Amino acid sequence: MPVPVPRQRENPAVEHGQPVLPRQQQDGSSTESAAAVAVRAAADRAAPAAPAAPAVPVPSAQGSDLTLLVIEGDPAGTFTVPSLLDAAGTRVRIRTARNLTEAERLLTDDVHCILLDLALPGPSGGDGDELATLRHVLRLAPRHAVLALTAEADAERAAEAVRVGAQDYLFRDELDGRQLSRAIRYAVERKRADTAQHKLAESRLRAQENARLERGLLPTPLLEGSNLRFASRYRPGRSRALLGGDFYDTVRTSDGTVHAMIGDVCGHGPDEAALGVELRIAWRALTFAGLCGDELLSTLQQVLEHERESEEIFATLCTVDIAPDGRRAGLCLAGHPSPLIARHGRAAQLLPYEDGGPALGLLPRARWSRRQVELGGSWSLMMYTDGLIEGRVGPPGSKRRLGQDGMVEMINRQLAAGLGGEDLLEAAVTEARDLNGGELTDDVALLLLDRG
C-alpha cells in the first residue's frame, strides 16, 4: 500500500521561551536529542532562515487534550479507537490516515504530533532507504513533532529514526495510553525547543554578520602625510543598529589637500543607512578623481537620484577642503548646518556662511557655491549632523531645542575644561543626551580635525 504522508506546511513554526528537554532513555538517563544536535550543526553552517508561519498548538498544562495523527496502512492496526485517556486525565484524540488523501485532510493546525509506523513501505524512488518514509514525512511536515513506531526487535532502526529527525520512538508491543500521552507531550516540547533553538542560532548569526558588515562600512580616514589630527563619534538613532543614515569621511589627495565631509540622509531605517554608505563611497571616489565644489555635489545628486527609493528622499551635506598649508579651506553646504571652529585663544564659533545651497535631491538643477574661509595657524574644526542640535533642553515636556547657539555654548564650556579630540566629542554627545532627558532619537555623527 502506498505510504500516506501529510500535506507539506510551507514554513516551520516559531516558538519561544521553552527549555530544551532531554530525550527519555530506556534506562531513565537523559541525553540531548539528536535533532537538537543536527539543528545546531545546520545553524553553524549559516543555513538561511525561513520566514515564520503560524505555530503548531502546544499543550501547556497537565491534563490538556492532545491530538495525534497516526500514519499506518493497516485499518485494523494498533489504533482502532478515536481516543485514549491516561491516568492523569489527558485525553489523546486519535486520527488515523490510511492513504495520502486522508493524511492531507487530517493534518490540520490542531494536530500536536504525528505517529509514523516505520513498517510502512517507502515511497517510490526511496532507493532501498529503510527510513525513506520518515524522511518524506519530515520534509513534508516540518512544523510537527514526529514519533516513530516500530517493533522492539527493530530497536536499531528506531534509534536511527531519532538521528534522522524524529523526536522519539515507541515500541508497538509495549504501548499503552499513559506511555503514549507522555511520549507525545515530550515530543511536542522537544520539537518546540529545537525550533526555538534553531531560530535563536540563526538570529545570532544574522546579528553577527550584520555587525561585521556595518563595522566594515564605517569609514577609515586616509590622512597619511597630513599633520592634522582626526577624531569622530557616531551614534545611530535606530535601536540595536551600528549604522544609521548619517555618514562622514576624510581623505588626503596627492596634492596635500585634506578633504572632509559629513552628511545626513532623511529617515532612520536600513535603506537610508545603505544610501548614506553609497553617497560616502561615491564622494571618496569623486574626490580622488579631482572633483570639488559644485561639480562634486551635482554628481552626488545624480547618484542620490538614481539610488533612492522615492523622490521624497534627500540628503544634506557639508564638505570642506583644507589647503596643504592648513590655513584656509573651501566650504560647501547643501542644506547642512555650518561647521564650528575653535581657534587658539578664542571662543568657538560657527563658520560664517550664508550662501549654502539646497539639500541633495530637492531641486533637479541646483547649484552649490564654494566659499573660501580663513582658518588660521592653530584651530579645531568640528563638523556634525543635526541629531546633535535637535535634542530638547529644559524641563520634561519642553519643546525648546539645543540648537546651534546652545551647541556652541556647550562646546565652549567643554573646551574651557580642557577637553579635546575623542574626549570632546564624547562629552558633547553625553551632555546633549543628558539635556534631552534620555537618548537622542536621531542619528548623531561628529567629526573633528585639529591643527597646531
Short mmCIF file of C-alpha atoms in Angstrom, two decimals:
data_model
loop_
_atom_site.label_atom_id
_atom_site.label_comp_id
_atom_site.label_asym_id
_atom_site.label_seq_id
_atom_site.Cartn_x
_atom_site.Cartn_y
_atom_site.Cartn_z
CA MET A 1 0.00 0.00 0.00
CA PRO A 2 1.37 3.49 -0.77
CA VAL A 3 2.77 5.39 2.19
CA PRO A 4 0.32 8.08 3.34
CA VAL A 5 2.13 11.34 4.07
CA PRO A 6 0.77 14.66 5.38
CA ARG A 7 0.46 17.73 3.23
CA GLN A 8 3.51 19.98 3.36
CA ARG A 9 3.46 23.03 5.53
CA GLU A 10 5.45 25.84 3.94
CA ASN A 11 7.31 27.21 6.93
CA PRO A 12 8.47 25.94 10.31
CA ALA A 13 6.69 27.35 13.33
CA VAL A 14 8.41 29.90 15.51
CA GLU A 15 8.23 29.08 19.21
CA HIS A 16 9.79 30.96 22.10
CA GLY A 17 10.80 30.68 25.68
CA GLN A 18 10.88 26.91 26.17
CA PRO A 19 13.79 24.99 27.71
CA VAL A 20 15.50 22.21 25.80
CA LEU A 21 14.05 18.93 27.09
CA PRO A 22 16.23 15.79 27.20
CA ARG A 23 15.24 12.62 25.43
CA GLN A 24 13.93 9.99 27.81
CA GLN A 25 16.06 6.88 27.57
CA GLN A 26 15.02 3.34 28.41
CA ASP A 27 17.29 3.34 31.47
CA GLY A 28 15.96 6.67 32.79
CA SER A 29 19.06 8.67 31.84
CA SER A 30 18.89 11.84 29.78
CA THR A 31 20.90 12.97 26.79
CA GLU A 32 20.36 15.80 24.36
CA SER A 33 18.17 14.91 21.39
CA ALA A 34 19.87 14.11 18.12
CA ALA A 35 17.50 16.59 16.45
CA ALA A 36 18.87 19.42 18.60
CA VAL A 37 22.43 18.50 17.64
CA ALA A 38 21.52 18.42 13.96
CA VAL A 39 19.74 21.77 14.19
CA ARG A 40 22.72 23.47 15.80
CA ALA A 41 25.06 21.99 13.22
CA ALA A 42 22.87 23.42 10.48
CA ALA A 43 22.80 26.80 12.19
CA ASP A 44 26.59 26.77 12.48
CA ARG A 45 26.72 26.34 8.72
CA ALA A 46 24.65 29.55 8.47
CA ALA A 47 21.67 27.97 6.74
CA PRO A 48 19.23 30.67 5.54
CA ALA A 49 16.31 31.37 7.86
CA ALA A 50 12.78 30.51 6.77
CA PRO A 51 10.04 33.07 7.38
CA ALA A 52 7.74 32.44 10.31
CA ALA A 53 4.44 30.60 9.97
CA PRO A 54 1.51 30.01 12.35
CA ALA A 55 2.65 27.83 15.23
CA VAL A 56 1.53 24.28 15.85
CA PRO A 57 -0.54 24.30 19.05
CA VAL A 58 1.36 23.04 22.08
CA PRO A 59 -0.29 21.74 25.26
CA SER A 60 0.79 23.91 28.15
CA ALA A 61 -0.58 22.17 31.21
CA GLN A 62 -1.03 18.65 32.54
CA GLY A 63 -4.46 17.33 31.56
CA SER A 64 -4.70 19.28 28.27
CA ASP A 65 -6.11 17.24 25.41
CA LEU A 66 -3.70 16.10 22.70
CA THR A 67 -4.36 15.31 19.05
CA LEU A 68 -2.35 12.59 17.37
CA LEU A 69 -2.25 11.79 13.66
CA VAL A 70 -1.37 8.14 13.13
CA ILE A 71 0.02 7.19 9.72
CA GLU A 72 -0.28 3.44 9.19
CA GLY A 73 -1.57 1.34 6.35
CA ASP A 74 -3.48 -1.29 8.33
CA PRO A 75 -7.03 -0.13 9.19
CA ALA A 76 -7.21 -2.78 11.89
CA GLY A 77 -3.78 -2.00 13.30
CA THR A 78 -2.64 -0.64 16.65
CA PHE A 79 -5.09 2.26 16.87
CA THR A 80 -8.73 1.37 16.42
CA VAL A 81 -10.34 3.79 18.91
CA PRO A 82 -11.00 7.55 18.48
CA SER A 83 -9.37 8.49 21.79
CA LEU A 84 -7.44 7.28 24.81
CA LEU A 85 -7.45 8.53 28.39
CA ASP A 86 -4.37 8.22 30.57
CA ALA A 87 -4.13 8.04 34.36
CA ALA A 88 -3.51 11.80 34.63
CA GLY A 89 -6.71 12.61 32.78
CA THR A 90 -5.11 13.61 29.48
CA ARG A 91 -7.29 12.68 26.55
CA VAL A 92 -5.46 11.73 23.35
CA ARG A 93 -7.67 12.22 20.30
CA ILE A 94 -6.54 9.90 17.51
CA ARG A 95 -6.85 10.43 13.79
CA THR A 96 -5.76 7.62 11.50
CA ALA A 97 -4.60 8.24 7.95
CA ARG A 98 -4.56 5.20 5.68
CA ASN A 99 -3.61 6.93 2.45
CA LEU A 100 -2.18 10.19 1.14
CA THR A 101 -5.55 11.87 0.64
CA GLU A 102 -6.65 11.20 4.21
CA ALA A 103 -3.32 12.35 5.61
CA GLU A 104 -3.54 15.64 3.73
CA ARG A 105 -7.05 16.25 5.03
CA LEU A 106 -6.36 15.26 8.63
CA LEU A 107 -3.08 17.16 9.15
CA THR A 108 -4.54 20.43 10.44
CA ASP A 109 -3.12 23.05 12.78
CA ASP A 110 -4.69 21.44 15.85
CA VAL A 111 -2.61 18.26 15.39
CA HIS A 112 0.11 18.11 18.04
CA CYS A 113 2.09 15.12 16.85
CA ILE A 114 2.46 12.54 14.08
CA LEU A 115 2.98 8.86 14.86
CA LEU A 116 4.56 7.09 11.88
CA ASP A 117 4.74 3.32 11.50
CA LEU A 118 8.25 2.54 10.27
CA ALA A 119 7.00 -0.77 8.85
CA LEU A 120 5.22 1.05 6.04
CA PRO A 121 6.85 0.59 2.63
CA GLY A 122 8.85 3.56 1.41
CA PRO A 123 7.68 5.94 -1.29
CA SER A 124 8.67 5.40 -4.89
CA GLY A 125 12.25 6.47 -5.50
CA GLY A 126 13.34 5.52 -1.99
CA ASP A 127 16.27 3.53 -3.41
CA GLY A 128 16.20 0.95 -0.61
CA ASP A 129 16.40 3.53 2.19
CA GLU A 130 14.71 1.99 5.23
CA LEU A 131 13.83 5.44 6.56
CA ALA A 132 12.68 6.95 3.27
CA THR A 133 9.10 7.15 4.61
CA LEU A 134 10.25 9.04 7.68
CA ARG A 135 12.41 11.41 5.65
CA HIS A 136 9.42 12.09 3.40
CA VAL A 137 7.17 12.90 6.36
CA LEU A 138 9.80 15.14 7.99
CA ARG A 139 10.22 17.03 4.75
CA LEU A 140 6.51 17.49 4.15
CA ALA A 141 5.53 18.28 7.76
CA PRO A 142 8.48 20.26 9.20
CA ARG A 143 6.39 22.02 11.86
CA HIS A 144 5.09 18.91 13.62
CA ALA A 145 6.64 16.64 16.20
CA VAL A 146 7.12 13.11 14.88
CA LEU A 147 7.21 9.82 16.78
CA ALA A 148 8.46 6.63 15.14
CA LEU A 149 6.55 3.41 15.86
CA THR A 150 8.29 0.07 15.45
CA ALA A 151 8.73 -3.39 16.93
CA GLU A 152 11.12 -3.91 19.84
CA ALA A 153 13.23 -6.17 17.66
CA ASP A 154 13.87 -3.25 15.35
CA ALA A 155 15.47 -1.00 18.00
CA GLU A 156 18.45 -0.12 15.82
CA ARG A 157 16.25 1.39 13.12
CA ALA A 158 14.24 3.22 15.81
CA ALA A 159 17.39 4.87 17.14
CA GLU A 160 18.41 5.81 13.60
CA ALA A 161 14.98 7.43 13.15
CA VAL A 162 15.76 9.79 16.03
CA ARG A 163 19.10 10.64 14.49
CA VAL A 164 17.34 11.43 11.19
CA GLY A 165 14.90 13.83 12.85
CA ALA A 166 12.12 12.10 14.77
CA GLN A 167 11.64 13.40 18.28
CA ASP A 168 11.35 9.92 19.84
CA TYR A 169 10.34 6.32 19.14
CA LEU A 170 7.89 3.87 20.69
CA PHE A 171 7.79 0.07 20.67
CA ARG A 172 4.47 -1.25 19.48
CA ASP A 173 4.32 -4.19 21.89
CA GLU A 174 4.82 -2.00 24.99
CA LEU A 175 2.48 0.82 24.02
CA ASP A 176 -0.29 1.93 26.36
CA GLY A 177 -2.33 5.10 26.76
CA ARG A 178 -0.24 6.60 29.56
CA GLN A 179 3.07 5.99 27.79
CA LEU A 180 1.68 7.37 24.53
CA SER A 181 0.37 10.55 26.16
CA ARG A 182 3.69 11.22 27.88
CA ALA A 183 5.68 10.46 24.72
CA ILE A 184 3.55 12.88 22.67
CA ARG A 185 3.97 15.61 25.26
CA TYR A 186 7.75 15.15 25.38
CA ALA A 187 7.98 15.04 21.57
CA VAL A 188 5.97 18.24 21.14
CA GLU A 189 8.03 20.11 23.73
CA ARG A 190 11.30 18.88 22.21
CA LYS A 191 10.14 19.97 18.77
CA ARG A 192 9.28 23.39 20.10
CA ALA A 193 12.60 23.70 21.93
CA ASP A 194 14.55 22.56 18.86
CA THR A 195 12.74 25.07 16.65
CA ALA A 196 13.30 27.91 19.11
CA GLN A 197 16.97 26.96 19.43
CA HIS A 198 17.30 26.88 15.64
CA LYS A 199 15.74 30.33 15.28
CA LEU A 200 17.89 31.72 18.08
CA ALA A 201 21.06 30.40 16.48
CA GLU A 202 20.09 31.84 13.11
CA SER A 203 19.20 35.17 14.72
CA ARG A 204 22.60 35.33 16.41
CA LEU A 205 24.36 34.50 13.16
CA ARG A 206 22.47 37.23 11.32
CA ALA A 207 23.22 39.72 14.07
CA GLN A 208 26.92 38.86 13.95
CA GLU A 209 27.00 39.14 10.17
CA ASN A 210 25.16 42.48 10.27
CA ALA A 211 27.54 43.80 12.90
CA ARG A 212 30.58 42.79 10.84
CA LEU A 213 29.03 44.35 7.75
CA GLU A 214 28.15 47.61 9.48
CA ARG A 215 31.60 47.92 11.06
CA GLY A 216 33.15 47.35 7.65
CA LEU A 217 31.01 50.11 6.15
CA LEU A 218 32.19 52.75 8.63
CA PRO A 219 34.97 54.83 7.05
CA THR A 220 38.68 54.62 7.71
CA PRO A 221 40.22 58.10 7.33
CA LEU A 222 43.01 58.36 4.78
CA LEU A 223 45.25 61.10 6.15
CA GLU A 224 48.74 59.67 5.67
CA GLY A 225 51.23 62.51 5.29
CA SER A 226 48.99 65.11 6.91
CA ASN A 227 49.74 66.86 10.23
CA LEU A 228 46.04 67.11 11.06
CA ARG A 229 44.59 65.06 13.92
CA PHE A 230 41.31 63.24 13.33
CA ALA A 231 38.56 62.14 15.73
CA SER A 232 34.99 61.01 15.19
CA ARG A 233 31.93 59.92 17.11
CA TYR A 234 28.97 58.02 15.67
CA ARG A 235 25.70 57.02 17.31
CA PRO A 236 22.80 55.69 15.18
CA GLY A 237 19.27 56.51 16.26
CA ARG A 238 17.96 53.03 15.40
CA SER A 239 17.83 50.65 18.34
CA ARG A 240 20.49 47.92 18.22
CA ALA A 241 21.97 49.33 14.99
CA LEU A 242 25.59 50.19 14.31
CA LEU A 243 24.93 52.30 11.24
CA GLY A 244 22.34 54.99 10.55
CA GLY A 245 21.56 57.49 7.82
CA ASP A 246 24.39 59.83 8.83
CA PHE A 247 27.74 59.45 7.09
CA TYR A 248 31.17 61.08 7.05
CA ASP A 249 34.63 60.64 5.56
CA THR A 250 38.08 62.23 5.41
CA VAL A 251 40.82 61.74 2.81
CA ARG A 252 44.04 63.43 1.70
CA THR A 253 44.67 63.75 -2.02
CA SER A 254 48.05 63.64 -3.74
CA ASP A 255 48.40 67.45 -3.79
CA GLY A 256 48.29 67.54 0.03
CA THR A 257 44.72 68.85 0.33
CA VAL A 258 42.65 67.29 3.10
CA HIS A 259 39.01 66.76 2.17
CA ALA A 260 36.34 66.13 4.80
CA MET A 261 32.60 65.73 4.55
CA ILE A 262 29.61 64.88 6.69
CA GLY A 263 26.05 64.23 5.60
CA ASP A 264 22.61 63.03 6.62
CA VAL A 265 20.05 61.03 4.63
CA CYS A 266 16.49 61.80 5.74
CA GLY A 267 15.00 58.87 7.63
CA HIS A 268 16.39 56.31 10.06
CA GLY A 269 15.99 52.84 8.56
CA PRO A 270 18.41 50.39 6.94
CA ASP A 271 17.60 51.70 3.46
CA GLU A 272 18.69 55.19 4.49
CA ALA A 273 21.83 53.76 6.07
CA ALA A 274 22.65 51.93 2.84
CA LEU A 275 22.12 55.10 0.79
CA GLY A 276 24.41 57.02 3.15
CA VAL A 277 27.14 54.45 2.58
CA GLU A 278 26.69 54.74 -1.20
CA LEU A 279 26.99 58.52 -1.05
CA ARG A 280 30.09 58.34 1.13
CA ILE A 281 31.83 55.90 -1.20
CA ALA A 282 30.83 57.99 -4.21
CA TRP A 283 32.18 61.13 -2.52
CA ARG A 284 35.52 59.45 -1.82
CA ALA A 285 35.85 58.21 -5.41
CA LEU A 286 34.89 61.57 -6.90
CA THR A 287 37.26 63.41 -4.57
CA PHE A 288 40.19 61.23 -5.58
CA ALA A 289 39.17 61.84 -9.19
CA GLY A 290 39.71 65.57 -8.65
CA LEU A 291 36.11 66.84 -8.37
CA CYS A 292 35.32 69.59 -5.90
CA GLY A 293 32.62 72.12 -5.07
CA ASP A 294 29.60 72.35 -7.34
CA GLU A 295 30.82 69.70 -9.77
CA LEU A 296 31.21 67.17 -6.98
CA LEU A 297 27.84 67.95 -5.36
CA SER A 298 26.00 67.89 -8.69
CA THR A 299 27.42 64.44 -9.40
CA LEU A 300 26.49 63.22 -5.91
CA GLN A 301 22.96 64.44 -6.51
CA GLN A 302 22.80 62.28 -9.63
CA VAL A 303 23.94 59.29 -7.58
CA LEU A 304 21.24 60.02 -5.00
CA GLU A 305 18.52 60.38 -7.63
CA HIS A 306 19.41 57.02 -9.16
CA GLU A 307 19.80 55.12 -5.87
CA ARG A 308 16.97 56.44 -3.70
CA GLU A 309 13.70 54.53 -3.38
CA SER A 310 11.42 57.55 -3.81
CA GLU A 311 11.64 61.17 -4.89
CA GLU A 312 10.94 62.30 -1.32
CA ILE A 313 14.36 61.07 -0.15
CA PHE A 314 17.02 63.76 0.16
CA ALA A 315 20.37 64.22 1.90
CA THR A 316 22.13 67.17 3.48
CA LEU A 317 25.88 67.53 3.06
CA CYS A 318 28.79 69.63 4.25
CA THR A 319 32.17 69.44 2.51
CA VAL A 320 35.46 71.08 3.48
CA ASP A 321 38.72 71.05 1.50
CA ILE A 322 41.68 72.23 3.58
CA ALA A 323 44.69 73.63 1.77
CA PRO A 324 48.05 71.84 2.18
CA ASP A 325 49.33 74.64 4.46
CA GLY A 326 46.30 74.15 6.72
CA ARG A 327 45.49 77.87 6.99
CA ARG A 328 42.44 78.12 4.72
CA ALA A 329 39.68 75.95 3.37
CA GLY A 330 36.87 75.79 0.84
CA LEU A 331 33.41 75.19 2.28
CA CYS A 332 30.23 73.92 0.58
CA LEU A 333 26.91 73.41 2.32
CA ALA A 334 23.94 71.55 0.86
CA GLY A 335 21.16 72.12 3.37
CA HIS A 336 23.54 71.22 6.20
CA PRO A 337 24.43 73.19 9.37
CA SER A 338 27.71 75.11 9.25
CA PRO A 339 30.82 73.66 10.98
CA LEU A 340 32.12 75.02 14.26
CA ILE A 341 35.69 76.33 14.54
CA ALA A 342 37.72 76.97 17.68
CA ARG A 343 40.91 78.97 17.15
CA HIS A 344 43.73 79.12 19.67
CA GLY A 345 42.91 81.60 22.42
CA ARG A 346 39.45 82.41 21.04
CA ALA A 347 35.97 81.09 21.73
CA ALA A 348 34.45 78.58 19.36
CA GLN A 349 32.05 79.92 16.76
CA LEU A 350 30.22 78.82 13.64
CA LEU A 351 31.92 79.41 10.33
CA PRO A 352 30.17 82.33 8.62
CA TYR A 353 28.35 81.01 5.60
CA GLU A 354 25.11 82.36 4.20
CA ASP A 355 25.27 81.13 0.61
CA GLY A 356 24.54 77.44 1.13
CA GLY A 357 22.55 75.56 -1.47
CA PRO A 358 19.62 73.15 -1.06
CA ALA A 359 19.90 69.59 0.16
CA LEU A 360 20.80 66.99 -2.44
CA GLY A 361 17.76 65.58 -4.20
CA LEU A 362 15.41 68.55 -3.69
CA LEU A 363 15.97 70.58 -6.87
CA PRO A 364 16.93 68.88 -10.15
CA ARG A 365 19.22 71.66 -11.42
CA ALA A 366 20.51 73.06 -8.13
CA ARG A 367 23.92 74.71 -7.84
CA TRP A 368 26.24 74.99 -4.87
CA SER A 369 28.83 77.70 -4.36
CA ARG A 370 32.18 77.11 -2.67
CA ARG A 371 33.25 79.73 -0.16
CA GLN A 372 36.84 80.36 0.93
CA VAL A 373 37.32 80.64 4.71
CA GLU A 374 40.38 81.53 6.78
CA LEU A 375 41.26 79.00 9.45
CA GLY A 376 44.44 80.43 10.97
CA GLY A 377 47.52 78.74 12.31
CA SER A 378 46.08 76.66 15.18
CA TRP A 379 42.47 75.51 15.15
CA SER A 380 39.91 72.77 15.74
CA LEU A 381 37.14 72.23 13.20
CA MET A 382 34.05 70.26 14.24
CA MET A 383 31.53 69.02 11.70
CA TYR A 384 28.27 67.48 12.95
CA THR A 385 24.81 66.33 11.93
CA ASP A 386 21.56 67.81 13.18
CA GLY A 387 20.94 64.90 15.55
CA LEU A 388 23.24 66.72 17.99
CA ILE A 389 21.42 70.05 17.93
CA GLU A 390 17.81 68.88 17.68
CA GLY A 391 17.70 67.34 21.15
CA ARG A 392 15.44 69.11 23.62
CA VAL A 393 16.58 71.13 26.65
CA GLY A 394 14.78 72.34 29.74
CA PRO A 395 12.20 70.61 31.98
CA PRO A 396 10.43 67.41 30.86
CA GLY A 397 8.00 68.19 28.07
CA SER A 398 9.89 71.26 26.96
CA LYS A 399 9.78 71.97 23.23
CA ARG A 400 12.93 74.07 23.22
CA ARG A 401 15.81 72.61 21.20
CA LEU A 402 19.50 72.80 21.93
CA GLY A 403 20.10 74.42 18.55
CA GLN A 404 23.37 75.69 17.11
CA ASP A 405 23.73 78.50 19.62
CA GLY A 406 23.25 76.10 22.53
CA MET A 407 25.75 73.71 20.99
CA VAL A 408 28.36 76.50 20.68
CA GLU A 409 27.92 77.38 24.36
CA MET A 410 28.20 73.71 25.32
CA ILE A 411 31.39 73.19 23.30
CA ASN A 412 32.97 76.34 24.75
CA ARG A 413 32.36 75.04 28.28
CA GLN A 414 33.98 71.75 27.40
CA LEU A 415 36.95 73.42 25.72
CA ALA A 416 37.42 75.60 28.81
CA ALA A 417 37.54 72.38 30.84
CA GLY A 418 40.50 71.26 28.72
CA LEU A 419 38.70 68.63 26.63
CA GLY A 420 39.74 67.84 23.07
CA GLY A 421 39.74 65.08 20.46
CA GLU A 422 37.64 61.99 21.22
CA ASP A 423 37.00 63.21 24.78
CA LEU A 424 35.44 66.41 23.49
CA LEU A 425 33.15 64.59 21.08
CA GLU A 426 32.10 62.04 23.70
CA ALA A 427 31.37 64.82 26.19
CA ALA A 428 29.32 66.70 23.59
CA VAL A 429 27.12 63.69 22.82
CA THR A 430 26.75 62.80 26.51
CA GLU A 431 25.72 66.32 27.54
CA ALA A 432 23.29 66.65 24.63
CA ARG A 433 21.70 63.36 25.69
CA ASP A 434 21.50 64.46 29.32
CA LEU A 435 19.92 67.78 28.34
CA ASN A 436 17.42 65.83 26.26
CA GLY A 437 16.45 63.76 29.31
CA GLY A 438 17.28 60.49 27.56
CA GLU A 439 18.66 59.01 24.38
CA LEU A 440 18.74 61.21 21.30
CA THR A 441 16.22 59.89 18.79
CA ASP A 442 18.06 60.97 15.64
CA ASP A 443 21.37 59.69 14.28
CA VAL A 444 24.38 61.65 15.52
CA ALA A 445 27.73 61.96 13.74
CA LEU A 446 30.63 64.20 14.75
CA LEU A 447 33.95 64.73 13.01
CA LEU A 448 36.85 66.75 14.47
CA LEU A 449 40.02 67.92 12.73
CA ASP A 450 42.78 69.63 14.77
CA ARG A 451 45.84 71.59 13.67
CA GLY A 452 48.55 73.00 15.91
#
